[in-house]
C-alpha cells in the first residue's frame, strides 16, 4: 500500500505528511479503475499503489448513491441514515483507523490498546442489545416477545398482550419503551454507537501521542448529527405520547441521569398521576 515513511508516532497524526501528499491520487482513480476493470492483477496493483485512505474515500463515494436508492426503496426516512450515508460521514468517523495503521510499525501494542478494543466491543454489544430490545433485529422466535415494537404492533392489532411478552398492557399503551437499557438512557443505542467512534478517536490520540488530531472531525460531526436528530425526534415523541415528558425528567437523554427523580422504568400509574 502507498503509505508515508514515518519515524515517530506523532508524525503519524500530521495531516500534511499522511494525507495531503496523496489527495491528488483521487483525481485519476476513477479512470484507472475503469481501465483496470477487466484485469484482476491490474486492480490489485492499483489497490497496492493507492493510499488506503484515498481508496476508502473513493469507495464511500461509490456507495453513497447506492445507499440513497436503497433508502428510497425501503422508504427509510430516518434523518441519521439519510444524512451520514450519502454525505460520507461513515468514512470520516473511521479515519482514526488510518492513524492506527500508520503507527503499527512504530508503536508496540500494550494493555491500553487491549482496553480500547474491548471497550469498543462492549459498545457494539450494547448498541445491538438496545436495538434488539426496541426493534428486534434478530427474528428468532424466542426473542420476538422481548422486543417492544413487535409486541406493540401485535397489541394494537389484537388488543391483547402477546403471549410470553415481557411488557404489560400499560407498557404498550404508553407507546414507547422504558424497560431494559431504555430504563437507563432514552437513547442507549445512540449512546453506544457514539461511544464506538469516540473511543476509536481517543485510541488514535493515545497511539499517536497527541492530545487531538485531524481524525476527530468525523466523531465530532457524528455527535452533532445525533444531537440534532435526537432533539427533533424527541420533540415529535413528546407531542405524541403524554408520558414522554415524565420519561425525559427521570431518564437521561444519553448518559444515565443522577437528578430529576428515580432512574429506571416508569411506574405503571405515572400517567394517571400526571392526569390528576
mmCIF file of C-alpha atoms in Angstrom:
data_model
loop_
_atom_site.group_PDB
_atom_site.id
_atom_site.type_symbol
_atom_site.label_atom_id
_atom_site.label_comp_id
_atom_site.label_asym_id
_atom_site.label_seq_id
_atom_site.Cartn_x
_atom_site.Cartn_y
_atom_site.Cartn_z
ATOM 1 C CA UNK A 1 0.000 0.000 0.000
ATOM 2 C CA UNK A 2 1.069 3.583 -0.642
ATOM 3 C CA UNK A 3 1.939 4.742 2.864
ATOM 4 C CA UNK A 4 4.216 7.533 4.079
ATOM 5 C CA UNK A 5 7.576 6.673 5.615
ATOM 6 C CA UNK A 6 7.386 7.991 9.176
ATOM 7 C CA UNK A 7 9.786 7.761 12.089
ATOM 8 C CA UNK A 8 7.641 8.847 15.048
ATOM 9 C CA UNK A 9 4.159 8.244 16.377
ATOM 10 C CA UNK A 10 3.453 11.969 16.480
ATOM 11 C CA UNK A 11 4.234 12.277 12.767
ATOM 12 C CA UNK A 12 1.503 9.721 12.048
ATOM 13 C CA UNK A 13 -1.074 12.315 13.097
ATOM 14 C CA UNK A 14 0.357 15.046 10.858
ATOM 15 C CA UNK A 15 -2.182 15.747 8.093
ATOM 16 C CA UNK A 16 0.438 17.405 5.875
ATOM 17 C CA UNK A 17 2.564 14.254 5.929
ATOM 18 C CA UNK A 18 -0.024 11.490 5.934
ATOM 19 C CA UNK A 19 -2.953 12.769 3.860
ATOM 20 C CA UNK A 20 -2.124 15.836 1.811
ATOM 21 C CA UNK A 21 0.556 14.155 -0.374
ATOM 22 C CA UNK A 22 -1.968 11.558 -1.562
ATOM 23 C CA UNK A 23 -5.035 13.689 -2.280
ATOM 24 C CA UNK A 24 -4.049 14.013 -5.938
ATOM 25 C CA UNK A 25 -4.493 10.234 -6.348
ATOM 26 C CA UNK A 26 -8.227 10.723 -6.079
ATOM 27 C CA UNK A 27 -8.374 12.682 -9.356
ATOM 28 C CA UNK A 28 -7.160 9.827 -11.569
ATOM 29 C CA UNK A 29 -8.594 6.934 -9.564
ATOM 30 C CA UNK A 30 -11.979 6.595 -11.364
ATOM 31 C CA UNK A 31 -10.317 6.410 -14.768
ATOM 32 C CA UNK A 32 -7.705 3.968 -13.509
ATOM 33 C CA UNK A 33 -10.369 1.706 -12.041
ATOM 34 C CA UNK A 34 -12.286 1.758 -15.331
ATOM 35 C CA UNK A 35 -9.153 0.877 -17.302
ATOM 36 C CA UNK A 36 -8.265 -1.951 -14.912
ATOM 37 C CA UNK A 37 -11.779 -3.347 -14.505
ATOM 38 C CA UNK A 38 -11.171 -6.386 -16.733
ATOM 39 C CA UNK A 39 -7.857 -7.365 -15.139
ATOM 40 C CA UNK A 40 -7.755 -8.689 -11.544
ATOM 41 C CA UNK A 41 -3.983 -8.227 -11.430
ATOM 42 C CA UNK A 42 -4.264 -4.632 -12.608
ATOM 43 C CA UNK A 43 -6.895 -3.945 -9.945
ATOM 44 C CA UNK A 44 -4.621 -5.492 -7.321
ATOM 45 C CA UNK A 45 -1.691 -3.345 -8.451
ATOM 46 C CA UNK A 46 -3.889 -0.255 -8.413
ATOM 47 C CA UNK A 47 -5.006 -1.054 -4.869
ATOM 48 C CA UNK A 48 -1.430 -1.533 -3.690
ATOM 49 C CA UNK A 49 -0.272 1.690 -5.335
ATOM 50 C CA UNK A 50 -3.102 3.798 -3.925
ATOM 51 C CA UNK A 51 -3.137 5.227 -0.431
ATOM 52 C CA UNK A 52 -5.697 3.249 1.643
ATOM 53 C CA UNK A 53 -7.354 6.414 2.932
ATOM 54 C CA UNK A 54 -7.886 7.589 -0.648
ATOM 55 C CA UNK A 55 -9.254 4.165 -1.613
ATOM 56 C CA UNK A 56 -11.657 4.186 1.330
ATOM 57 C CA UNK A 57 -12.907 7.682 0.498
ATOM 58 C CA UNK A 58 -13.430 6.775 -3.166
ATOM 59 C CA UNK A 59 -15.315 3.625 -2.153
ATOM 60 C CA UNK A 60 -17.565 5.610 0.177
ATOM 61 C CA UNK A 61 -18.376 7.994 -2.669
ATOM 62 C CA UNK A 62 -19.244 4.996 -4.830
ATOM 63 C CA UNK A 63 -21.584 3.572 -2.160
ATOM 64 C CA UNK A 64 -23.332 6.872 -1.379
ATOM 65 C CA UNK A 65 -25.843 6.837 -4.277
ATOM 66 C CA UNK A 66 -26.477 3.116 -3.730
ATOM 67 C CA UNK A 67 -27.468 3.696 -0.096
ATOM 68 C CA UNK A 68 -29.619 6.628 -1.151
ATOM 69 C CA UNK A 69 -31.519 4.496 -3.665
ATOM 70 C CA UNK A 70 -31.971 1.712 -1.103
ATOM 71 C CA UNK A 71 -33.295 4.165 1.490
ATOM 72 C CA UNK A 72 -35.838 5.422 -1.048
ATOM 73 C CA UNK A 73 -36.915 1.899 -1.980
ATOM 74 C CA UNK A 74 -37.295 0.921 1.674
ATOM 75 C CA UNK A 75 -38.844 4.298 2.500
ATOM 76 C CA UNK A 76 -36.276 4.718 5.263
ATOM 77 C CA UNK A 77 -36.617 8.390 6.108
ATOM 78 C CA UNK A 78 -34.524 8.272 9.270
ATOM 79 C CA UNK A 79 -32.604 11.523 9.485
ATOM 80 C CA UNK A 80 -29.497 9.781 10.732
ATOM 81 C CA UNK A 81 -29.426 7.167 7.957
ATOM 82 C CA UNK A 82 -30.194 9.683 5.209
ATOM 83 C CA UNK A 83 -27.552 12.127 6.457
ATOM 84 C CA UNK A 84 -24.470 10.107 7.305
ATOM 85 C CA UNK A 85 -24.586 7.642 4.432
ATOM 86 C CA UNK A 86 -24.856 9.979 1.412
ATOM 87 C CA UNK A 87 -22.554 12.541 2.991
ATOM 88 C CA UNK A 88 -19.798 10.003 3.637
ATOM 89 C CA UNK A 89 -19.906 10.543 7.379
ATOM 90 C CA UNK A 90 -19.165 6.881 7.936
ATOM 91 C CA UNK A 91 -15.835 7.363 6.181
ATOM 92 C CA UNK A 92 -14.863 10.304 8.362
ATOM 93 C CA UNK A 93 -15.617 8.561 11.656
ATOM 94 C CA UNK A 94 -13.402 5.630 10.670
ATOM 95 C CA UNK A 95 -10.366 7.740 9.717
ATOM 96 C CA UNK A 96 -8.675 7.095 13.098
ATOM 97 C CA UNK A 97 -8.049 3.542 11.857
ATOM 98 C CA UNK A 98 -5.696 5.060 9.273
ATOM 99 C CA UNK A 99 -3.626 6.548 12.069
ATOM 100 C CA UNK A 100 -3.596 3.208 13.876
ATOM 101 C CA UNK A 101 -2.349 1.592 10.669
ATOM 102 C CA UNK A 102 0.446 4.137 10.327
ATOM 103 C CA UNK A 103 1.612 3.656 13.902
ATOM 104 C CA UNK A 104 1.590 -0.151 13.747
ATOM 105 C CA UNK A 105 5.264 -0.440 12.622
ATOM 106 C CA UNK A 106 6.349 2.177 15.172
ATOM 107 C CA UNK A 107 4.359 1.645 18.354
ATOM 108 C CA UNK A 108 4.304 -1.671 20.191
ATOM 109 C CA UNK A 109 0.780 -2.635 21.340
ATOM 110 C CA UNK A 110 0.254 -2.790 25.085
ATOM 111 C CA UNK A 111 -2.527 -3.323 27.621
ATOM 112 C CA UNK A 112 -4.010 0.102 26.844
ATOM 113 C CA UNK A 113 -4.704 -0.980 23.278
ATOM 114 C CA UNK A 114 -6.499 -4.014 24.649
ATOM 115 C CA UNK A 115 -8.649 -1.798 26.868
ATOM 116 C CA UNK A 116 -9.618 0.449 23.950
ATOM 117 C CA UNK A 117 -10.512 -2.503 21.733
ATOM 118 C CA UNK A 118 -12.514 -4.254 24.455
ATOM 119 C CA UNK A 119 -14.451 -1.098 25.266
ATOM 120 C CA UNK A 120 -15.367 -0.758 21.592
ATOM 121 C CA UNK A 121 -16.602 -4.360 21.527
ATOM 122 C CA UNK A 122 -18.719 -3.756 24.620
ATOM 123 C CA UNK A 123 -20.184 -0.629 22.994
ATOM 124 C CA UNK A 124 -21.079 -2.591 19.856
ATOM 125 C CA UNK A 125 -22.744 -5.248 22.001
ATOM 126 C CA UNK A 126 -24.759 -2.638 23.915
ATOM 127 C CA UNK A 127 -25.860 -0.953 20.681
ATOM 128 C CA UNK A 128 -27.010 -4.309 19.326
ATOM 129 C CA UNK A 129 -28.798 -5.170 22.578
ATOM 130 C CA UNK A 130 -30.614 -1.815 22.680
ATOM 131 C CA UNK A 131 -31.761 -2.188 19.069
ATOM 132 C CA UNK A 132 -32.848 -5.753 19.769
ATOM 133 C CA UNK A 133 -34.929 -4.620 22.750
ATOM 134 C CA UNK A 134 -36.552 -1.893 20.685
ATOM 135 C CA UNK A 135 -36.848 -3.299 17.167
ATOM 136 C CA UNK A 136 -35.994 -6.994 17.276
ATOM 137 C CA UNK A 137 -33.077 -7.222 14.844
ATOM 138 C CA UNK A 138 -32.931 -10.995 15.306
ATOM 139 C CA UNK A 139 -36.110 -12.780 14.233
ATOM 140 C CA UNK A 140 -35.511 -15.779 16.481
ATOM 141 C CA UNK A 141 -38.976 -16.898 17.712
ATOM 142 C CA UNK A 142 -37.853 -16.980 21.347
ATOM 143 C CA UNK A 143 -36.724 -13.344 21.150
ATOM 144 C CA UNK A 144 -39.741 -11.886 19.333
ATOM 145 C CA UNK A 145 -41.821 -11.348 22.523
ATOM 146 C CA UNK A 146 -38.900 -9.485 24.109
ATOM 147 C CA UNK A 147 -38.738 -6.611 21.616
ATOM 148 C CA UNK A 148 -41.065 -3.704 22.110
ATOM 149 C CA UNK A 149 -42.129 -2.755 18.594
ATOM 150 C CA UNK A 150 -43.301 -6.251 17.662
ATOM 151 C CA UNK A 151 -45.243 -6.526 20.934
ATOM 152 C CA UNK A 152 -46.754 -3.077 20.400
ATOM 153 C CA UNK A 153 -47.801 -3.895 16.840
ATOM 154 C CA UNK A 154 -49.432 -7.137 17.953
ATOM 155 C CA UNK A 155 -51.179 -5.403 20.852
ATOM 156 C CA UNK A 156 -52.573 -2.673 18.604
ATOM 157 C CA UNK A 157 -54.000 -5.210 16.166
ATOM 158 C CA UNK A 158 -55.448 -7.672 18.710
ATOM 159 C CA UNK A 159 -55.990 -5.515 21.826
ATOM 160 C CA UNK A 160 -54.263 -8.302 23.764
ATOM 161 C CA UNK A 161 -50.790 -8.525 25.259
ATOM 162 C CA UNK A 162 -48.841 -11.080 23.166
ATOM 163 C CA UNK A 163 -48.294 -14.440 24.921
ATOM 164 C CA UNK A 164 -44.924 -14.554 26.630
ATOM 165 C CA UNK A 165 -44.392 -10.821 26.281
ATOM 166 C CA UNK A 166 -42.282 -9.079 28.928
ATOM 167 C CA UNK A 167 -44.451 -5.989 28.568
ATOM 168 C CA UNK A 168 -47.685 -5.167 30.377
ATOM 169 C CA UNK A 169 -50.735 -3.542 28.807
ATOM 170 C CA UNK A 170 -49.688 -0.262 30.464
ATOM 171 C CA UNK A 171 -46.238 -0.509 28.852
ATOM 172 C CA UNK A 172 -47.779 -0.972 25.432
ATOM 173 C CA UNK A 173 -50.438 1.701 25.949
ATOM 174 C CA UNK A 174 -47.680 4.150 26.908
ATOM 175 C CA UNK A 175 -46.363 3.828 23.375
ATOM 176 C CA UNK A 176 -42.616 3.912 23.980
ATOM 177 C CA UNK A 177 -40.062 1.596 25.563
ATOM 178 C CA UNK A 178 -38.938 2.204 29.155
ATOM 179 C CA UNK A 179 -37.535 -1.199 30.105
ATOM 180 C CA UNK A 180 -34.099 -2.764 29.837
ATOM 181 C CA UNK A 181 -31.359 -0.411 28.659
ATOM 182 C CA UNK A 182 -34.083 2.103 27.840
ATOM 183 C CA UNK A 183 -34.752 2.477 31.562
ATOM 184 C CA UNK A 184 -31.253 3.923 31.972
ATOM 185 C CA UNK A 185 -30.989 6.013 28.829
ATOM 186 C CA UNK A 186 -33.609 7.404 26.465
ATOM 187 C CA UNK A 187 -31.331 6.544 23.550
ATOM 188 C CA UNK A 188 -28.969 3.747 24.661
ATOM 189 C CA UNK A 189 -28.363 2.648 21.074
ATOM 190 C CA UNK A 190 -27.213 6.141 20.093
ATOM 191 C CA UNK A 191 -25.028 6.362 23.203
ATOM 192 C CA UNK A 192 -23.351 3.069 22.388
ATOM 193 C CA UNK A 193 -22.812 3.970 18.727
ATOM 194 C CA UNK A 194 -21.261 7.307 19.631
ATOM 195 C CA UNK A 195 -19.077 5.557 22.207
ATOM 196 C CA UNK A 196 -17.632 3.334 19.483
ATOM 197 C CA UNK A 197 -16.436 6.238 17.348
ATOM 198 C CA UNK A 198 -15.308 8.426 20.252
ATOM 199 C CA UNK A 199 -13.297 5.520 21.657
ATOM 200 C CA UNK A 200 -11.731 4.894 18.252
ATOM 201 C CA UNK A 201 -10.693 8.538 18.017
ATOM 202 C CA UNK A 202 -9.273 8.587 21.557
ATOM 203 C CA UNK A 203 -7.391 5.416 20.721
ATOM 204 C CA UNK A 204 -5.757 7.171 17.770
ATOM 205 C CA UNK A 205 -4.772 10.082 20.021
ATOM 206 C CA UNK A 206 -3.229 7.718 22.546
ATOM 207 C CA UNK A 207 -1.317 5.779 19.912
ATOM 208 C CA UNK A 208 -0.002 8.893 18.147
ATOM 209 C CA UNK A 209 0.916 10.555 21.450
ATOM 210 C CA UNK A 210 -1.266 13.580 20.685
ATOM 211 C CA UNK A 211 -3.987 15.348 22.638
ATOM 212 C CA UNK A 212 -6.046 15.793 19.466
ATOM 213 C CA UNK A 213 -5.677 15.205 15.730
ATOM 214 C CA UNK A 214 -7.490 15.766 12.433
ATOM 215 C CA UNK A 215 -9.283 12.387 12.511
ATOM 216 C CA UNK A 216 -11.583 13.681 15.266
ATOM 217 C CA UNK A 217 -13.639 15.658 12.728
ATOM 218 C CA UNK A 218 -15.772 12.610 11.983
ATOM 219 C CA UNK A 219 -16.562 11.851 15.627
ATOM 220 C CA UNK A 220 -17.495 15.483 16.301
ATOM 221 C CA UNK A 221 -19.724 15.634 13.206
ATOM 222 C CA UNK A 222 -21.329 12.322 14.160
ATOM 223 C CA UNK A 223 -22.137 13.580 17.660
ATOM 224 C CA UNK A 224 -23.536 16.842 16.276
ATOM 225 C CA UNK A 225 -25.774 14.914 13.879
ATOM 226 C CA UNK A 226 -27.123 12.718 16.661
ATOM 227 C CA UNK A 227 -27.778 15.722 18.893
ATOM 228 C CA UNK A 228 -29.815 17.456 16.186
ATOM 229 C CA UNK A 229 -31.660 14.310 15.139
ATOM 230 C CA UNK A 230 -32.457 13.313 18.734
ATOM 231 C CA UNK A 231 -33.737 16.782 19.585
ATOM 232 C CA UNK A 232 -36.136 16.699 16.633
ATOM 233 C CA UNK A 233 -37.244 13.115 17.317
ATOM 234 C CA UNK A 234 -37.969 13.829 20.974
ATOM 235 C CA UNK A 235 -39.899 16.959 20.070
ATOM 236 C CA UNK A 236 -42.271 14.844 17.999
ATOM 237 C CA UNK A 237 -42.407 11.985 20.506
ATOM 238 C CA UNK A 238 -43.259 14.273 23.427
ATOM 239 C CA UNK A 239 -46.232 15.641 21.477
ATOM 240 C CA UNK A 240 -47.418 12.156 20.538
ATOM 241 C CA UNK A 241 -47.078 10.433 23.930
ATOM 242 C CA UNK A 242 -48.171 12.289 27.125
ATOM 243 C CA UNK A 243 -45.921 10.223 29.415
ATOM 244 C CA UNK A 244 -42.797 11.005 27.446
ATOM 245 C CA UNK A 245 -42.178 14.256 29.316
ATOM 246 C CA UNK A 246 -42.147 12.287 32.586
ATOM 247 C CA UNK A 247 -39.695 9.894 30.982
ATOM 248 C CA UNK A 248 -37.498 12.838 29.980
ATOM 249 C CA UNK A 249 -37.454 14.105 33.558
ATOM 250 C CA UNK A 250 -36.438 10.751 35.032
ATOM 251 C CA UNK A 251 -34.083 9.286 32.432
ATOM 252 C CA UNK A 252 -31.079 10.952 30.795
ATOM 253 C CA UNK A 253 -31.048 11.522 27.049
ATOM 254 C CA UNK A 254 -27.818 9.586 26.568
ATOM 255 C CA UNK A 255 -25.904 9.243 29.837
ATOM 256 C CA UNK A 256 -27.928 7.889 32.804
ATOM 257 C CA UNK A 257 -29.157 10.816 34.902
ATOM 258 C CA UNK A 258 -28.470 11.214 38.607
ATOM 259 C CA UNK A 259 -31.010 14.003 39.045
ATOM 260 C CA UNK A 260 -34.646 14.596 38.217
ATOM 261 C CA UNK A 261 -36.125 11.608 40.015
ATOM 262 C CA UNK A 262 -35.611 7.886 40.144
ATOM 263 C CA UNK A 263 -33.629 6.228 37.388
ATOM 264 C CA UNK A 264 -35.384 3.331 35.727
ATOM 265 C CA UNK A 265 -38.723 2.202 34.441
ATOM 266 C CA UNK A 266 -41.761 4.417 34.763
ATOM 267 C CA UNK A 267 -44.332 3.300 37.294
ATOM 268 C CA UNK A 268 -47.494 1.921 35.792
ATOM 269 C CA UNK A 269 -49.507 4.693 37.421
ATOM 270 C CA UNK A 270 -47.204 7.531 36.281
ATOM 271 C CA UNK A 271 -49.524 8.593 33.530
ATOM 272 C CA UNK A 272 -52.581 8.520 35.757
ATOM 273 C CA UNK A 273 -50.870 10.586 38.460
ATOM 274 C CA UNK A 274 -49.960 13.151 35.837
ATOM 275 C CA UNK A 275 -53.582 13.481 34.786
ATOM 276 C CA UNK A 276 -54.917 14.002 38.313
#
